[in-house]
mmCIF file of N, CA and C in Angstrom:
data_model
loop_
_atom_site.group_PDB
_atom_site.id
_atom_site.type_symbol
_atom_site.label_atom_id
_atom_site.label_comp_id
_atom_site.label_asym_id
_atom_site.label_seq_id
_atom_site.Cartn_x
_atom_site.Cartn_y
_atom_site.Cartn_z
ATOM 1 N N MET R 1 -17.924 11.617 13.317
ATOM 2 C CA MET R 1 -16.957 10.894 12.502
ATOM 3 C C MET R 1 -16.505 9.669 13.279
ATOM 4 N N GLY R 2 -16.549 8.505 12.656
ATOM 5 C CA GLY R 2 -16.154 7.265 13.297
ATOM 6 C C GLY R 2 -14.655 7.142 13.427
ATOM 7 N N LEU R 3 -14.224 6.441 14.451
ATOM 8 C CA LEU R 3 -12.800 6.243 14.697
ATOM 9 C C LEU R 3 -12.533 4.759 14.848
ATOM 10 N N LEU R 4 -11.618 4.243 14.046
ATOM 11 C CA LEU R 4 -11.197 2.853 14.140
ATOM 12 C C LEU R 4 -9.754 2.828 14.604
ATOM 13 N N SER R 5 -9.415 1.880 15.472
ATOM 14 C CA SER R 5 -8.061 1.748 15.991
ATOM 15 C C SER R 5 -7.358 0.578 15.317
ATOM 16 N N PHE R 6 -6.038 0.733 15.130
ATOM 17 C CA PHE R 6 -5.229 -0.278 14.454
ATOM 18 C C PHE R 6 -3.924 -0.494 15.208
ATOM 19 N N VAL R 7 -3.217 -1.555 14.859
ATOM 20 C CA VAL R 7 -1.890 -1.834 15.398
ATOM 21 C C VAL R 7 -0.903 -1.066 14.526
ATOM 22 N N ALA R 8 -0.213 -0.100 15.104
ATOM 23 C CA ALA R 8 0.615 0.830 14.326
ATOM 24 C C ALA R 8 1.787 0.179 13.612
ATOM 25 N N ASN R 9 2.353 -0.886 14.171
ATOM 26 C CA ASN R 9 3.552 -1.455 13.557
ATOM 27 C C ASN R 9 3.236 -2.606 12.603
ATOM 28 N N ALA R 10 1.960 -2.795 12.283
ATOM 29 C CA ALA R 10 1.565 -3.842 11.341
ATOM 30 C C ALA R 10 1.123 -3.192 10.039
ATOM 31 N N GLY R 11 1.412 -3.838 8.935
ATOM 32 C CA GLY R 11 0.903 -3.365 7.655
ATOM 33 C C GLY R 11 1.973 -2.954 6.673
ATOM 34 N N LYS R 12 1.499 -2.454 5.558
ATOM 35 C CA LYS R 12 2.347 -2.047 4.449
ATOM 36 C C LYS R 12 3.093 -0.757 4.789
ATOM 37 N N LYS R 13 4.357 -0.691 4.434
ATOM 38 C CA LYS R 13 5.173 0.484 4.723
ATOM 39 C C LYS R 13 5.034 1.499 3.581
ATOM 40 N N LEU R 14 4.329 2.593 3.856
ATOM 41 C CA LEU R 14 4.121 3.642 2.856
ATOM 42 C C LEU R 14 4.536 5.021 3.343
ATOM 43 N N LEU R 15 4.536 5.212 4.657
ATOM 44 C CA LEU R 15 4.736 6.548 5.208
ATOM 45 C C LEU R 15 6.202 6.948 5.252
ATOM 46 N N GLY R 16 6.430 8.248 5.120
ATOM 47 C CA GLY R 16 7.776 8.796 5.246
ATOM 48 C C GLY R 16 8.607 8.680 3.990
ATOM 49 N N ILE R 17 7.993 8.315 2.862
ATOM 50 C CA ILE R 17 8.760 8.193 1.615
ATOM 51 C C ILE R 17 8.127 9.053 0.518
ATOM 52 N N GLY R 18 7.723 10.237 0.919
ATOM 53 C CA GLY R 18 7.081 11.143 -0.029
ATOM 54 C C GLY R 18 5.854 11.767 0.615
ATOM 55 N N ASN R 19 4.914 12.180 -0.193
ATOM 56 C CA ASN R 19 3.684 12.795 0.293
ATOM 57 C C ASN R 19 2.788 11.711 0.898
ATOM 58 N N ASP R 20 2.712 11.674 2.234
ATOM 59 C CA ASP R 20 1.958 10.626 2.919
ATOM 60 C C ASP R 20 0.484 10.625 2.526
ATOM 61 N N ASP R 21 -0.115 11.827 2.408
ATOM 62 C CA ASP R 21 -1.527 11.909 2.010
ATOM 63 C C ASP R 21 -1.737 11.210 0.673
ATOM 64 N N GLU R 22 -0.891 11.527 -0.291
ATOM 65 C CA GLU R 22 -1.021 10.941 -1.633
ATOM 66 C C GLU R 22 -0.723 9.446 -1.634
ATOM 67 N N LYS R 23 0.268 9.018 -0.857
ATOM 68 C CA LYS R 23 0.614 7.588 -0.800
ATOM 69 C C LYS R 23 -0.571 6.772 -0.285
ATOM 70 N N VAL R 24 -1.214 7.236 0.792
ATOM 71 C CA VAL R 24 -2.350 6.501 1.351
ATOM 72 C C VAL R 24 -3.540 6.584 0.403
ATOM 73 N N LYS R 25 -3.790 7.754 -0.176
ATOM 74 C CA LYS R 25 -4.899 7.883 -1.129
ATOM 75 C C LYS R 25 -4.669 6.981 -2.344
ATOM 76 N N ASP R 26 -3.441 6.920 -2.841
ATOM 77 C CA ASP R 26 -3.126 6.041 -3.974
ATOM 78 C C ASP R 26 -3.355 4.573 -3.617
ATOM 79 N N GLU R 27 -3.004 4.192 -2.397
ATOM 80 C CA GLU R 27 -3.222 2.810 -1.944
ATOM 81 C C GLU R 27 -4.713 2.493 -1.925
ATOM 82 N N ILE R 28 -5.513 3.413 -1.425
ATOM 83 C CA ILE R 28 -6.967 3.227 -1.396
ATOM 84 C C ILE R 28 -7.508 3.158 -2.825
ATOM 85 N N SER R 29 -7.083 4.088 -3.661
ATOM 86 C CA SER R 29 -7.573 4.146 -5.048
ATOM 87 C C SER R 29 -7.172 2.921 -5.850
ATOM 88 N N SER R 30 -5.947 2.435 -5.643
ATOM 89 C CA SER R 30 -5.504 1.265 -6.414
ATOM 90 C C SER R 30 -6.305 0.023 -6.041
ATOM 91 N N SER R 31 -6.801 -0.034 -4.813
ATOM 92 C CA SER R 31 -7.595 -1.177 -4.380
ATOM 93 C C SER R 31 -9.082 -1.033 -4.695
ATOM 94 N N LEU R 32 -9.604 0.182 -4.578
ATOM 95 C CA LEU R 32 -11.049 0.393 -4.728
ATOM 96 C C LEU R 32 -11.452 1.005 -6.060
ATOM 97 N N GLY R 33 -10.478 1.507 -6.811
ATOM 98 C CA GLY R 33 -10.774 2.071 -8.125
ATOM 99 C C GLY R 33 -11.655 3.303 -8.078
ATOM 100 N N GLU R 34 -12.584 3.378 -9.016
ATOM 101 C CA GLU R 34 -13.456 4.544 -9.188
ATOM 102 C C GLU R 34 -14.249 4.892 -7.934
ATOM 103 N N SER R 35 -14.625 3.887 -7.149
ATOM 104 C CA SER R 35 -15.472 4.141 -5.983
ATOM 105 C C SER R 35 -14.765 4.975 -4.912
ATOM 106 N N ALA R 36 -13.443 5.132 -5.018
ATOM 107 C CA ALA R 36 -12.691 5.904 -4.031
ATOM 108 C C ALA R 36 -12.308 7.290 -4.529
ATOM 109 N N GLN R 37 -12.758 7.670 -5.698
ATOM 110 C CA GLN R 37 -12.335 8.938 -6.288
ATOM 111 C C GLN R 37 -12.811 10.153 -5.513
ATOM 112 N N ASN R 38 -13.914 10.045 -4.794
ATOM 113 C CA ASN R 38 -14.455 11.195 -4.064
ATOM 114 C C ASN R 38 -13.854 11.366 -2.678
ATOM 115 N N PHE R 39 -12.907 10.531 -2.311
ATOM 116 C CA PHE R 39 -12.319 10.628 -0.981
ATOM 117 C C PHE R 39 -11.217 11.683 -0.915
ATOM 118 N N ASP R 40 -11.229 12.416 0.192
ATOM 119 C CA ASP R 40 -10.122 13.296 0.544
ATOM 120 C C ASP R 40 -9.389 12.591 1.683
ATOM 121 N N VAL R 41 -8.077 12.453 1.567
ATOM 122 C CA VAL R 41 -7.294 11.708 2.555
ATOM 123 C C VAL R 41 -6.225 12.623 3.134
ATOM 124 N N ARG R 42 -6.183 12.696 4.473
ATOM 125 C CA ARG R 42 -5.146 13.471 5.167
ATOM 126 C C ARG R 42 -4.495 12.599 6.229
ATOM 127 N N VAL R 43 -3.172 12.606 6.255
ATOM 128 C CA VAL R 43 -2.424 11.889 7.286
ATOM 129 C C VAL R 43 -1.936 12.926 8.280
ATOM 130 N N GLU R 44 -2.341 12.756 9.529
ATOM 131 C CA GLU R 44 -1.929 13.661 10.603
ATOM 132 C C GLU R 44 -1.281 12.824 11.700
ATOM 133 N N GLY R 45 0.043 12.735 11.647
ATOM 134 C CA GLY R 45 0.766 11.884 12.595
ATOM 135 C C GLY R 45 0.431 10.432 12.360
ATOM 136 N N ASP R 46 -0.151 9.779 13.365
ATOM 137 C CA ASP R 46 -0.503 8.365 13.239
ATOM 138 C C ASP R 46 -1.990 8.158 12.953
ATOM 139 N N THR R 47 -2.653 9.227 12.496
ATOM 140 C CA THR R 47 -4.080 9.168 12.190
ATOM 141 C C THR R 47 -4.335 9.535 10.737
ATOM 142 N N VAL R 48 -5.205 8.772 10.080
ATOM 143 C CA VAL R 48 -5.645 9.093 8.727
ATOM 144 C C VAL R 48 -7.086 9.578 8.843
ATOM 145 N N LYS R 49 -7.369 10.723 8.218
ATOM 146 C CA LYS R 49 -8.719 11.271 8.188
ATOM 147 C C LYS R 49 -9.216 11.181 6.753
ATOM 148 N N ILE R 50 -10.338 10.479 6.580
ATOM 149 C CA ILE R 50 -10.918 10.276 5.254
ATOM 150 C C ILE R 50 -12.288 10.922 5.242
ATOM 151 N N SER R 51 -12.531 11.723 4.215
ATOM 152 C CA SER R 51 -13.856 12.308 4.044
ATOM 153 C C SER R 51 -14.284 12.103 2.604
ATOM 154 N N GLY R 52 -15.582 12.158 2.390
ATOM 155 C CA GLY R 52 -16.117 11.978 1.052
ATOM 156 C C GLY R 52 -17.326 11.074 1.086
ATOM 157 N N ASP R 53 -18.047 11.068 -0.007
ATOM 158 C CA ASP R 53 -19.287 10.311 -0.081
ATOM 159 C C ASP R 53 -19.050 8.984 -0.797
ATOM 160 N N ALA R 54 -19.528 7.909 -0.191
ATOM 161 C CA ALA R 54 -19.418 6.569 -0.779
ATOM 162 C C ALA R 54 -20.356 5.640 -0.018
ATOM 163 N N PRO R 55 -20.714 4.520 -0.615
ATOM 164 C CA PRO R 55 -21.523 3.527 0.112
ATOM 165 C C PRO R 55 -20.781 3.020 1.354
ATOM 166 N N GLN R 56 -21.534 2.516 2.316
ATOM 167 C CA GLN R 56 -20.973 2.052 3.589
ATOM 168 C C GLN R 56 -19.850 1.042 3.403
ATOM 169 N N ASP R 57 -20.042 0.027 2.540
ATOM 170 C CA ASP R 57 -19.011 -1.002 2.386
ATOM 171 C C ASP R 57 -17.726 -0.419 1.804
ATOM 172 N N VAL R 58 -17.835 0.575 0.939
ATOM 173 C CA VAL R 58 -16.642 1.221 0.368
ATOM 174 C C VAL R 58 -15.918 2.023 1.441
ATOM 175 N N LYS R 59 -16.664 2.715 2.292
ATOM 176 C CA LYS R 59 -16.048 3.460 3.393
ATOM 177 C C LYS R 59 -15.302 2.510 4.336
ATOM 178 N N GLU R 60 -15.940 1.378 4.659
ATOM 179 C CA GLU R 60 -15.295 0.405 5.547
ATOM 180 C C GLU R 60 -14.014 -0.132 4.927
ATOM 181 N N LYS R 61 -14.058 -0.447 3.645
ATOM 182 C CA LYS R 61 -12.865 -0.955 2.963
ATOM 183 C C LYS R 61 -11.770 0.103 2.925
ATOM 184 N N ALA R 62 -12.124 1.354 2.650
ATOM 185 C CA ALA R 62 -11.138 2.441 2.621
ATOM 186 C C ALA R 62 -10.487 2.607 3.992
ATOM 187 N N ALA R 63 -11.293 2.529 5.043
ATOM 188 C CA ALA R 63 -10.758 2.645 6.401
ATOM 189 C C ALA R 63 -9.786 1.516 6.706
ATOM 190 N N LEU R 64 -10.116 0.297 6.281
ATOM 191 C CA LEU R 64 -9.226 -0.838 6.526
ATOM 192 C C LEU R 64 -7.930 -0.720 5.729
ATOM 193 N N ILE R 65 -8.030 -0.290 4.494
ATOM 194 C CA ILE R 65 -6.819 -0.123 3.674
ATOM 195 C C ILE R 65 -5.896 0.896 4.321
ATOM 196 N N ALA R 66 -6.455 2.033 4.728
ATOM 197 C CA ALA R 66 -5.643 3.089 5.362
ATOM 198 C C ALA R 66 -5.088 2.624 6.700
ATOM 199 N N GLY R 67 -5.897 1.934 7.483
ATOM 200 C CA GLY R 67 -5.465 1.501 8.804
ATOM 201 C C GLY R 67 -4.450 0.381 8.791
ATOM 202 N N ASN R 68 -4.418 -0.383 7.713
ATOM 203 C CA ASN R 68 -3.445 -1.459 7.591
ATOM 204 C C ASN R 68 -2.171 -0.996 6.903
ATOM 205 N N VAL R 69 -1.826 0.269 7.146
ATOM 206 C CA VAL R 69 -0.556 0.858 6.718
ATOM 207 C C VAL R 69 0.305 0.994 7.970
ATOM 208 N N ALA R 70 1.541 0.541 7.902
ATOM 209 C CA ALA R 70 2.443 0.636 9.054
ATOM 210 C C ALA R 70 2.570 2.092 9.494
ATOM 211 N N GLY R 71 2.452 2.323 10.793
ATOM 212 C CA GLY R 71 2.566 3.658 11.350
ATOM 213 C C GLY R 71 1.229 4.311 11.635
ATOM 214 N N ILE R 72 0.147 3.711 11.179
ATOM 215 C CA ILE R 72 -1.186 4.275 11.398
ATOM 216 C C ILE R 72 -1.846 3.574 12.585
ATOM 217 N N LYS R 73 -2.306 4.369 13.555
ATOM 218 C CA LYS R 73 -2.996 3.836 14.729
ATOM 219 C C LYS R 73 -4.501 4.050 14.664
ATOM 220 N N ASN R 74 -4.931 5.104 13.959
ATOM 221 C CA ASN R 74 -6.348 5.448 13.923
ATOM 222 C C ASN R 74 -6.766 5.892 12.539
ATOM 223 N N VAL R 75 -8.017 5.600 12.207
ATOM 224 C CA VAL R 75 -8.620 6.106 10.987
ATOM 225 C C VAL R 75 -9.950 6.734 11.368
ATOM 226 N N GLN R 76 -10.140 7.978 10.962
ATOM 227 C CA GLN R 76 -11.411 8.665 11.180
ATOM 228 C C GLN R 76 -12.119 8.763 9.840
ATOM 229 N N ILE R 77 -13.367 8.265 9.811
ATOM 230 C CA ILE R 77 -14.153 8.342 8.593
ATOM 231 C C ILE R 77 -15.626 8.377 8.993
ATOM 232 N N GLU R 78 -16.339 9.321 8.429
ATOM 233 C CA GLU R 78 -17.748 9.498 8.761
ATOM 234 C C GLU R 78 -18.553 8.266 8.364
ATOM 235 N N GLY R 79 -19.395 7.813 9.291
ATOM 236 C CA GLY R 79 -20.291 6.699 9.000
ATOM 237 C C GLY R 79 -19.722 5.324 9.275
ATOM 238 N N VAL R 80 -18.477 5.231 9.724
ATOM 239 C CA VAL R 80 -17.880 3.927 10.029
ATOM 240 C C VAL R 80 -17.521 3.901 11.508
ATOM 241 N N GLU R 81 -18.201 3.063 12.234
ATOM 242 C CA GLU R 81 -17.949 2.901 13.665
ATOM 243 C C GLU R 81 -17.366 1.517 13.904
ATOM 244 N N GLU R 82 -16.417 1.441 14.792
ATOM 245 C CA GLU R 82 -15.826 0.143 15.117
ATOM 246 C C GLU R 82 -16.748 -0.593 16.085
ATOM 247 N N ALA R 83 -17.214 -1.735 15.656
ATOM 248 C CA ALA R 83 -18.062 -2.577 16.493
ATOM 249 C C ALA R 83 -17.428 -3.962 16.538
ATOM 250 N N GLU R 84 -17.558 -4.614 17.669
ATOM 251 C CA GLU R 84 -16.915 -5.906 17.885
ATOM 252 C C GLU R 84 -17.317 -6.945 16.832
ATOM 253 N N ASP R 85 -18.561 -6.879 16.365
ATOM 254 C CA ASP R 85 -19.009 -7.889 15.408
ATOM 255 C C ASP R 85 -18.820 -7.469 13.952
ATOM 256 N N ASN R 86 -18.292 -6.284 13.694
ATOM 257 C CA ASN R 86 -18.059 -5.819 12.326
ATOM 258 C C ASN R 86 -16.609 -5.966 11.888
ATOM 259 N N PHE R 87 -15.688 -5.856 12.831
ATOM 260 C CA PHE R 87 -14.263 -5.875 12.531
ATOM 261 C C PHE R 87 -13.554 -6.823 13.486
ATOM 262 N N TYR R 88 -12.408 -7.337 13.028
ATOM 263 C CA TYR R 88 -11.630 -8.252 13.850
ATOM 264 C C TYR R 88 -10.153 -7.998 13.597
ATOM 265 N N THR R 89 -9.367 -7.964 14.654
ATOM 266 C CA THR R 89 -7.924 -7.824 14.535
ATOM 267 C C THR R 89 -7.314 -9.217 14.631
ATOM 268 N N ILE R 90 -6.599 -9.599 13.586
ATOM 269 C CA ILE R 90 -6.023 -10.938 13.493
ATOM 270 C C ILE R 90 -4.976 -11.139 14.587
ATOM 271 N N GLN R 91 -5.066 -12.288 15.235
ATOM 272 C CA GLN R 91 -4.151 -12.665 16.310
ATOM 273 C C GLN R 91 -3.161 -13.713 15.800
ATOM 274 N N SER R 92 -2.063 -13.856 16.500
ATOM 275 C CA SER R 92 -1.085 -14.886 16.162
ATOM 276 C C SER R 92 -1.768 -16.250 16.209
ATOM 277 N N GLY R 93 -1.544 -17.072 15.193
ATOM 278 C CA GLY R 93 -2.141 -18.403 15.119
ATOM 279 C C GLY R 93 -3.472 -18.442 14.383
ATOM 280 N N ASP R 94 -4.012 -17.280 14.041
ATOM 281 C CA ASP R 94 -5.280 -17.243 13.309
ATOM 282 C C ASP R 94 -5.100 -17.640 11.847
ATOM 283 N N ASN R 95 -6.160 -18.161 11.282
ATOM 284 C CA ASN R 95 -6.299 -18.315 9.838
ATOM 285 C C ASN R 95 -7.767 -18.013 9.539
ATOM 286 N N LEU R 96 -8.115 -17.862 8.282
ATOM 287 C CA LEU R 96 -9.481 -17.466 7.950
ATOM 288 C C LEU R 96 -10.509 -18.511 8.370
ATOM 289 N N SER R 97 -10.150 -19.781 8.315
ATOM 290 C CA SER R 97 -11.078 -20.831 8.753
ATOM 291 C C SER R 97 -11.367 -20.718 10.246
ATOM 292 N N LYS R 98 -10.334 -20.472 11.016
ATOM 293 C CA LYS R 98 -10.497 -20.330 12.467
ATOM 294 C C LYS R 98 -11.372 -19.116 12.791
ATOM 295 N N ILE R 99 -11.174 -18.031 12.057
ATOM 296 C CA ILE R 99 -11.974 -16.825 12.271
ATOM 297 C C ILE R 99 -13.428 -17.083 11.875
ATOM 298 N N ALA R 100 -13.645 -17.786 10.752
ATOM 299 C CA ALA R 100 -15.005 -18.123 10.319
ATOM 300 C C ALA R 100 -15.705 -18.997 11.364
ATOM 301 N N LYS R 101 -14.983 -19.928 11.926
ATOM 302 C CA LYS R 101 -15.537 -20.799 12.973
ATOM 303 C C LYS R 101 -15.967 -19.953 14.175
ATOM 304 N N LYS R 102 -15.143 -18.997 14.548
ATOM 305 C CA LYS R 102 -15.428 -18.142 15.704
ATOM 306 C C LYS R 102 -16.689 -17.299 15.476
ATOM 307 N N PHE R 103 -16.810 -16.692 14.305
ATOM 308 C CA PHE R 103 -17.913 -15.767 14.054
ATOM 309 C C PHE R 103 -19.162 -16.425 13.486
ATOM 310 N N TYR R 104 -18.990 -17.486 12.713
ATOM 311 C CA TYR R 104 -20.128 -18.108 12.042
ATOM 312 C C TYR R 104 -20.455 -19.513 12.545
ATOM 313 N N GLY R 105 -19.535 -20.087 13.328
ATOM 314 C CA GLY R 105 -19.745 -21.454 13.785
ATOM 315 C C GLY R 105 -19.435 -22.491 12.726
ATOM 316 N N ASP R 106 -18.835 -22.064 11.614
ATOM 317 C CA ASP R 106 -18.547 -22.966 10.493
ATOM 318 C C ASP R 106 -17.262 -22.521 9.805
ATOM 319 N N ALA R 107 -16.208 -23.297 9.952
ATOM 320 C CA ALA R 107 -14.907 -22.958 9.367
ATOM 321 C C ALA R 107 -14.956 -22.882 7.842
ATOM 322 N N ASN R 108 -15.886 -23.621 7.228
ATOM 323 C CA ASN R 108 -15.980 -23.636 5.766
ATOM 324 C C ASN R 108 -16.554 -22.355 5.172
ATOM 325 N N LYS R 109 -16.954 -21.426 6.002
ATOM 326 C CA LYS R 109 -17.483 -20.148 5.512
ATOM 327 C C LYS R 109 -16.382 -19.087 5.401
ATOM 328 N N TYR R 110 -15.126 -19.505 5.504
ATOM 329 C CA TYR R 110 -14.013 -18.548 5.401
ATOM 330 C C TYR R 110 -14.007 -17.776 4.082
ATOM 331 N N PRO R 111 -14.486 -18.345 2.927
ATOM 332 C CA PRO R 111 -14.475 -17.547 1.692
ATOM 333 C C PRO R 111 -15.302 -16.260 1.794
ATOM 334 N N LYS R 112 -16.334 -16.258 2.623
ATOM 335 C CA LYS R 112 -17.148 -15.049 2.823
ATOM 336 C C LYS R 112 -16.285 -13.934 3.415
ATOM 337 N N ILE R 113 -15.439 -14.277 4.370
ATOM 338 C CA ILE R 113 -14.539 -13.291 4.989
ATOM 339 C C ILE R 113 -13.485 -12.854 3.977
ATOM 340 N N PHE R 114 -12.934 -13.816 3.247
ATOM 341 C CA PHE R 114 -11.909 -13.495 2.238
ATOM 342 C C PHE R 114 -12.462 -12.529 1.195
ATOM 343 N N GLU R 115 -13.647 -12.815 0.662
ATOM 344 C CA GLU R 115 -14.246 -11.957 -0.371
ATOM 345 C C GLU R 115 -14.525 -10.552 0.140
ATOM 346 N N ALA R 116 -14.922 -10.422 1.396
ATOM 347 C CA ALA R 116 -15.222 -9.117 1.979
ATOM 348 C C ALA R 116 -13.968 -8.295 2.241
ATOM 349 N N ASN R 117 -12.808 -8.938 2.167
ATOM 350 C CA ASN R 117 -11.552 -8.268 2.507
ATOM 351 C C ASN R 117 -10.509 -8.343 1.405
ATOM 352 N N ARG R 118 -10.923 -8.570 0.181
ATOM 353 C CA ARG R 118 -9.976 -8.697 -0.947
ATOM 354 C C ARG R 118 -9.028 -7.506 -1.066
ATOM 355 N N GLU R 119 -9.479 -6.339 -0.628
ATOM 356 C CA GLU R 119 -8.628 -5.145 -0.735
ATOM 357 C C GLU R 119 -7.465 -5.169 0.249
ATOM 358 N N VAL R 120 -7.608 -5.887 1.350
ATOM 359 C CA VAL R 120 -6.520 -5.952 2.333
ATOM 360 C C VAL R 120 -5.907 -7.347 2.463
ATOM 361 N N ILE R 121 -6.610 -8.361 1.958
ATOM 362 C CA ILE R 121 -6.071 -9.728 1.952
ATOM 363 C C ILE R 121 -5.974 -10.166 0.495
ATOM 364 N N LYS R 122 -4.775 -10.236 -0.016
ATOM 365 C CA LYS R 122 -4.576 -10.623 -1.416
ATOM 366 C C LYS R 122 -4.538 -12.137 -1.590
ATOM 367 N N ASP R 123 -4.141 -12.863 -0.545
ATOM 368 C CA ASP R 123 -4.043 -14.321 -0.570
ATOM 369 C C ASP R 123 -4.638 -14.834 0.738
ATOM 370 N N ALA R 124 -5.621 -15.718 0.651
ATOM 371 C CA ALA R 124 -6.312 -16.227 1.842
ATOM 372 C C ALA R 124 -5.356 -16.911 2.830
ATOM 373 N N ASN R 125 -4.203 -17.338 2.360
ATOM 374 C CA ASN R 125 -3.236 -18.008 3.225
ATOM 375 C C ASN R 125 -2.203 -17.053 3.812
ATOM 376 N N LEU R 126 -2.282 -15.767 3.454
ATOM 377 C CA LEU R 126 -1.308 -14.795 3.937
ATOM 378 C C LEU R 126 -1.995 -13.671 4.702
ATOM 379 N N ILE R 127 -2.272 -13.934 5.973
ATOM 380 C CA ILE R 127 -2.770 -12.902 6.867
ATOM 381 C C ILE R 127 -1.744 -12.764 7.980
ATOM 382 N N TYR R 128 -1.744 -11.637 8.665
ATOM 383 C CA TYR R 128 -0.716 -11.433 9.677
ATOM 384 C C TYR R 128 -1.310 -10.816 10.945
ATOM 385 N N PRO R 129 -0.709 -11.120 12.095
ATOM 386 C CA PRO R 129 -1.187 -10.557 13.357
ATOM 387 C C PRO R 129 -1.169 -9.029 13.304
ATOM 388 N N GLY R 130 -2.224 -8.439 13.817
ATOM 389 C CA GLY R 130 -2.353 -6.983 13.841
ATOM 390 C C GLY R 130 -3.176 -6.444 12.691
ATOM 391 N N GLN R 131 -3.354 -7.232 11.652
ATOM 392 C CA GLN R 131 -4.155 -6.812 10.504
ATOM 393 C C GLN R 131 -5.627 -6.789 10.914
ATOM 394 N N LYS R 132 -6.338 -5.731 10.552
ATOM 395 C CA LYS R 132 -7.764 -5.624 10.871
ATOM 396 C C LYS R 132 -8.563 -5.944 9.616
ATOM 397 N N ILE R 133 -9.620 -6.740 9.795
ATOM 398 C CA ILE R 133 -10.467 -7.137 8.666
ATOM 399 C C ILE R 133 -11.943 -6.929 9.018
ATOM 400 N N ARG R 134 -12.777 -6.922 7.971
ATOM 401 C CA ARG R 134 -14.229 -6.833 8.135
ATOM 402 C C ARG R 134 -14.791 -8.242 8.328
ATOM 403 N N ILE R 135 -15.805 -8.359 9.159
ATOM 404 C CA ILE R 135 -16.533 -9.608 9.319
ATOM 405 C C ILE R 135 -17.938 -9.349 8.775
ATOM 406 N N PRO R 136 -18.216 -9.817 7.556
ATOM 407 C CA PRO R 136 -19.523 -9.538 6.971
ATOM 408 C C PRO R 136 -20.634 -10.357 7.625
ATOM 409 N N LYS R 137 -21.832 -9.799 7.598
ATOM 410 C CA LYS R 137 -22.993 -10.530 8.087
ATOM 411 C C LYS R 137 -23.358 -11.615 7.084
ATOM 412 N N LEU R 138 -23.839 -12.735 7.568
ATOM 413 C CA LEU R 138 -24.287 -13.813 6.675
ATOM 414 C C LEU R 138 -25.707 -13.561 6.208
#
């Protein structure tokens, strides 16, 4: 089972206001729709454990949605491994163009990153330090 690490104090505040398992599962389902229906989600302290069958990109998106919840430090999900060139944690002063320049050598390719992260980035101009995103291959 793959383990991804996150910044615990960054992200949407969902925990501690009801059934944490259901709150995180609802967040994943509201973003991914039908493709997330087969997931089982358990919150154990600062770790979310996700199991179920789905395509790789859906698993990665589910892991990012769960990990970008305030209070979550780790997400365990089968088939998703954290690799330096697959994921990036946003730093202070970053914007999508700067990130595209870093990974692709071309700042104008930022829409590729935005499209790959629509579930965790609702507005290309609103990203925050500590948020983890996917860096898709060109």
